[in-house]
């Protein structure tokens, strides 16, 4: 009897020690995993002890031959092995669960684009337009002149783009619009500039110089856009100084966003005041720029030679009389600021500045009723352009009713390519003809 008790006690100690060692091995798990593992271990030990008790009971009932004893040992060993496997599976699942929870907790919500308060309204008379239509990959952009660096056409993200090639630590490139009057001051007192810029996961820097840096003057001042902030100031050297630098809403650090993305950059200048927008937010508002912009240069800097730059859809436009004033004199107003995807009626997000402006106008003046009328350029089939203009006008009307304008105050129609405002033989003329008019009824 004494030997039997010693045998039982020995097995119990071995089982308990094995289970305890298993838990101790998982020291890297947090306290919650240890507690749960211990709980499962206790249950496994209880089950093992029950099995042993059953074996002991059978020993009291009858003598066991060596074969039966060996069978009992194998049974206990199998139970212990199964218990350990179950513990390991449970611990692994608990570890994975906690790691997944930690990942979710560490993820910070990213700023969401709404465009609901976007108030940028582009100029209506287009001075320069380049949407990279018809460009050949690997060639230099046909509507630009090179100041420095290495630049060529490319297809990226299923779009034709202007590609600033990674060439050296200070490289990237600088280009200016190829205009006949580029040695003159070709920017009016009111103008707007827009383009889309791609930001890689690492830091990227796009520059806008408010002069033709090849044919006019070498400006020290520029506007610089990083992946989540915009600044205006001097470029470098001992005179480097930020006149103003602001972050995109939701960010406050100069560290890169580390999220690859396209951003829409927009600039509005009025006599001496400059506003700069990044996507749906106005970032800079400088009341006095303190000098006269005479032209535009676009540049890219790749810090450390590790990144490349892509831009597309560049437009420079002359600012116009406020739309409401234009309506008072003409009974309608024309806008090229409402843009659509190519050959579609899908409204581009940057169009919301103009749409928001018109909605506010109608809110402030409840007597206004408009016919929303779409127009296209002459590219493509006449019937297709007619249907496209109708669909685009309807999309604008529906967006305005979605924003609160009563449906009774709006109608829509399309004119296709039948009423051009300019020739269709230049990118600027085509862009001028792709427009939306708001006509009083």
PDB file of N, CA, C and O in Angstrom, residues 338 370-374 389-390 392-397 400 409-415 436-439 441:
ATOM      1  N   UNK A 338     -15.505  72.841 -62.001  1.00  0.00           N
ATOM      2  CA  UNK A 338     -16.154  71.560 -61.733  1.00  0.00           C
ATOM      3  C   UNK A 338     -15.586  70.559 -62.719  1.00  0.00           C
ATOM      4  O   UNK A 338     -15.817  70.646 -63.925  1.00  0.00           O
ATOM      5  N   UNK A 370     -31.598  77.923 -60.923  1.00  0.00           N
ATOM      6  CA  UNK A 370     -30.606  77.738 -61.978  1.00  0.00           C
ATOM      7  C   UNK A 370     -30.882  76.506 -62.830  1.00  0.00           C
ATOM      8  O   UNK A 370     -31.320  75.461 -62.332  1.00  0.00           O
ATOM      9  N   UNK A 371     -30.579  76.664 -64.112  1.00  0.00           N
ATOM     10  CA  UNK A 371     -30.462  75.526 -65.013  1.00  0.00           C
ATOM     11  C   UNK A 371     -28.979  75.171 -65.073  1.00  0.00           C
ATOM     12  O   UNK A 371     -28.142  75.990 -65.462  1.00  0.00           O
ATOM     13  N   UNK A 372     -28.642  73.942 -64.659  1.00  0.00           N
ATOM     14  CA  UNK A 372     -27.252  73.483 -64.675  1.00  0.00           C
ATOM     15  C   UNK A 372     -26.988  72.885 -66.055  1.00  0.00           C
ATOM     16  O   UNK A 372     -27.618  71.900 -66.443  1.00  0.00           O
ATOM     17  N   UNK A 373     -26.028  73.476 -66.802  1.00  0.00           N
ATOM     18  CA  UNK A 373     -25.841  73.092 -68.195  1.00  0.00           C
ATOM     19  C   UNK A 373     -24.398  72.653 -68.452  1.00  0.00           C
ATOM     20  O   UNK A 373     -23.450  73.390 -68.188  1.00  0.00           O
ATOM     21  N   UNK A 374     -24.268  71.429 -68.974  1.00  0.00           N
ATOM     22  CA  UNK A 374     -22.961  70.852 -69.225  1.00  0.00           C
ATOM     23  C   UNK A 374     -22.489  71.037 -70.649  1.00  0.00           C
ATOM     24  O   UNK A 374     -23.292  71.046 -71.590  1.00  0.00           O
ATOM     25  N   UNK A 389     -22.448  65.242 -71.617  1.00  0.00           N
ATOM     26  CA  UNK A 389     -22.743  66.562 -71.049  1.00  0.00           C
ATOM     27  C   UNK A 389     -24.036  66.529 -70.238  1.00  0.00           C
ATOM     28  O   UNK A 389     -24.143  67.168 -69.189  1.00  0.00           O
ATOM     29  N   UNK A 390     -25.008  65.773 -70.700  1.00  0.00           N
ATOM     30  CA  UNK A 390     -26.258  65.644 -69.959  1.00  0.00           C
ATOM     31  C   UNK A 390     -26.034  64.927 -68.628  1.00  0.00           C
ATOM     32  O   UNK A 390     -26.567  65.345 -67.582  1.00  0.00           O
ATOM     33  N   UNK A 392     -23.266  64.724 -66.920  1.00  0.00           N
ATOM     34  CA  UNK A 392     -22.478  65.554 -66.013  1.00  0.00           C
ATOM     35  C   UNK A 392     -23.328  66.649 -65.374  1.00  0.00           C
ATOM     36  O   UNK A 392     -23.208  66.925 -64.176  1.00  0.00           O
ATOM     37  N   UNK A 393     -24.179  67.278 -66.157  1.00  0.00           N
ATOM     38  CA  UNK A 393     -25.073  68.298 -65.606  1.00  0.00           C
ATOM     39  C   UNK A 393     -25.990  67.692 -64.543  1.00  0.00           C
ATOM     40  O   UNK A 393     -26.234  68.296 -63.482  1.00  0.00           O
ATOM     41  N   UNK A 394     -26.476  66.495 -64.819  1.00  0.00           N
ATOM     42  CA  UNK A 394     -27.350  65.815 -63.848  1.00  0.00           C
ATOM     43  C   UNK A 394     -26.586  65.488 -62.570  1.00  0.00           C
ATOM     44  O   UNK A 394     -27.124  65.633 -61.452  1.00  0.00           O
ATOM     45  N   UNK A 395     -25.328  65.071 -62.681  1.00  0.00           N
ATOM     46  CA  UNK A 395     -24.518  64.756 -61.502  1.00  0.00           C
ATOM     47  C   UNK A 395     -24.336  65.980 -60.616  1.00  0.00           C
ATOM     48  O   UNK A 395     -24.416  65.899 -59.388  1.00  0.00           O
ATOM     49  N   UNK A 396     -24.093  67.140 -61.242  1.00  0.00           N
ATOM     50  CA  UNK A 396     -23.930  68.380 -60.473  1.00  0.00           C
ATOM     51  C   UNK A 396     -25.243  68.754 -59.781  1.00  0.00           C
ATOM     52  O   UNK A 396     -25.262  69.120 -58.604  1.00  0.00           O
ATOM     53  N   UNK A 397     -26.339  68.653 -60.511  1.00  0.00           N
ATOM     54  CA  UNK A 397     -27.638  68.977 -59.928  1.00  0.00           C
ATOM     55  C   UNK A 397     -27.935  68.069 -58.730  1.00  0.00           C
ATOM     56  O   UNK A 397     -28.379  68.534 -57.672  1.00  0.00           O
ATOM     57  N   UNK A 400     -25.922  69.031 -55.677  1.00  0.00           N
ATOM     58  CA  UNK A 400     -26.425  70.238 -55.030  1.00  0.00           C
ATOM     59  C   UNK A 400     -27.686  69.960 -54.212  1.00  0.00           C
ATOM     60  O   UNK A 400     -27.854  70.500 -53.117  1.00  0.00           O
ATOM     61  N   UNK A 409     -35.664  74.188 -57.436  1.00  0.00           N
ATOM     62  CA  UNK A 409     -34.881  75.359 -57.835  1.00  0.00           C
ATOM     63  C   UNK A 409     -33.814  75.010 -58.872  1.00  0.00           C
ATOM     64  O   UNK A 409     -33.020  75.868 -59.258  1.00  0.00           O
ATOM     65  N   UNK A 410     -33.796  73.770 -59.335  1.00  0.00           N
ATOM     66  CA  UNK A 410     -32.756  73.340 -60.265  1.00  0.00           C
ATOM     67  C   UNK A 410     -33.342  72.518 -61.407  1.00  0.00           C
ATOM     68  O   UNK A 410     -34.275  71.735 -61.211  1.00  0.00           O
ATOM     69  N   UNK A 411     -32.792  72.724 -62.592  1.00  0.00           N
ATOM     70  CA  UNK A 411     -33.025  71.833 -63.727  1.00  0.00           C
ATOM     71  C   UNK A 411     -31.661  71.557 -64.345  1.00  0.00           C
ATOM     72  O   UNK A 411     -30.652  72.154 -63.948  1.00  0.00           O
ATOM     73  N   UNK A 412     -31.600  70.663 -65.308  1.00  0.00           N
ATOM     74  CA  UNK A 412     -30.309  70.386 -65.932  1.00  0.00           C
ATOM     75  C   UNK A 412     -30.497  70.051 -67.403  1.00  0.00           C
ATOM     76  O   UNK A 412     -31.559  69.571 -67.826  1.00  0.00           O
ATOM     77  N   UNK A 413     -29.464  70.303 -68.183  1.00  0.00           N
ATOM     78  CA  UNK A 413     -29.444  69.946 -69.600  1.00  0.00           C
ATOM     79  C   UNK A 413     -28.002  69.889 -70.079  1.00  0.00           C
ATOM     80  O   UNK A 413     -27.083  70.408 -69.416  1.00  0.00           O
ATOM     81  N   UNK A 414     -27.783  69.279 -71.241  1.00  0.00           N
ATOM     82  CA  UNK A 414     -26.455  69.201 -71.817  1.00  0.00           C
ATOM     83  C   UNK A 414     -26.440  69.729 -73.234  1.00  0.00           C
ATOM     84  O   UNK A 414     -27.429  69.610 -73.967  1.00  0.00           O
ATOM     85  N   UNK A 415     -25.310  70.317 -73.623  1.00  0.00           N
ATOM     86  CA  UNK A 415     -25.164  70.863 -74.977  1.00  0.00           C
ATOM     87  C   UNK A 415     -24.046  70.169 -75.754  1.00  0.00           C
ATOM     88  O   UNK A 415     -23.768  70.557 -76.906  1.00  0.00           O
ATOM     89  N   UNK A 436     -19.160  73.968 -66.937  1.00  0.00           N
ATOM     90  CA  UNK A 436     -20.529  73.919 -66.458  1.00  0.00           C
ATOM     91  C   UNK A 436     -21.035  75.348 -66.306  1.00  0.00           C
ATOM     92  O   UNK A 436     -20.334  76.205 -65.738  1.00  0.00           O
ATOM     93  N   UNK A 437     -22.210  75.631 -66.848  1.00  0.00           N
ATOM     94  CA  UNK A 437     -22.811  76.961 -66.722  1.00  0.00           C
ATOM     95  C   UNK A 437     -24.046  76.897 -65.842  1.00  0.00           C
ATOM     96  O   UNK A 437     -24.788  75.908 -65.864  1.00  0.00           O
ATOM     97  N   UNK A 438     -24.259  77.957 -65.068  1.00  0.00           N
ATOM     98  CA  UNK A 438     -25.447  78.097 -64.231  1.00  0.00           C
ATOM     99  C   UNK A 438     -26.266  79.255 -64.801  1.00  0.00           C
ATOM    100  O   UNK A 438     -25.842  80.427 -64.711  1.00  0.00           O
ATOM    101  N   UNK A 439     -27.395  78.943 -65.399  1.00  0.00           N
ATOM    102  CA  UNK A 439     -28.199  79.922 -66.120  1.00  0.00           C
ATOM    103  C   UNK A 439     -29.504  80.167 -65.348  1.00  0.00           C
ATOM    104  O   UNK A 439     -30.211  79.214 -64.979  1.00  0.00           O
ATOM    105  N   UNK A 441     -33.304  80.851 -64.434  1.00  0.00           N
ATOM    106  CA  UNK A 441     -34.588  80.595 -65.061  1.00  0.00           C
ATOM    107  C   UNK A 441     -35.701  81.049 -64.113  1.00  0.00           C
ATOM    108  O   UNK A 441     -35.501  81.303 -62.944  1.00  0.00           O
TER     109      UNK A 441
END
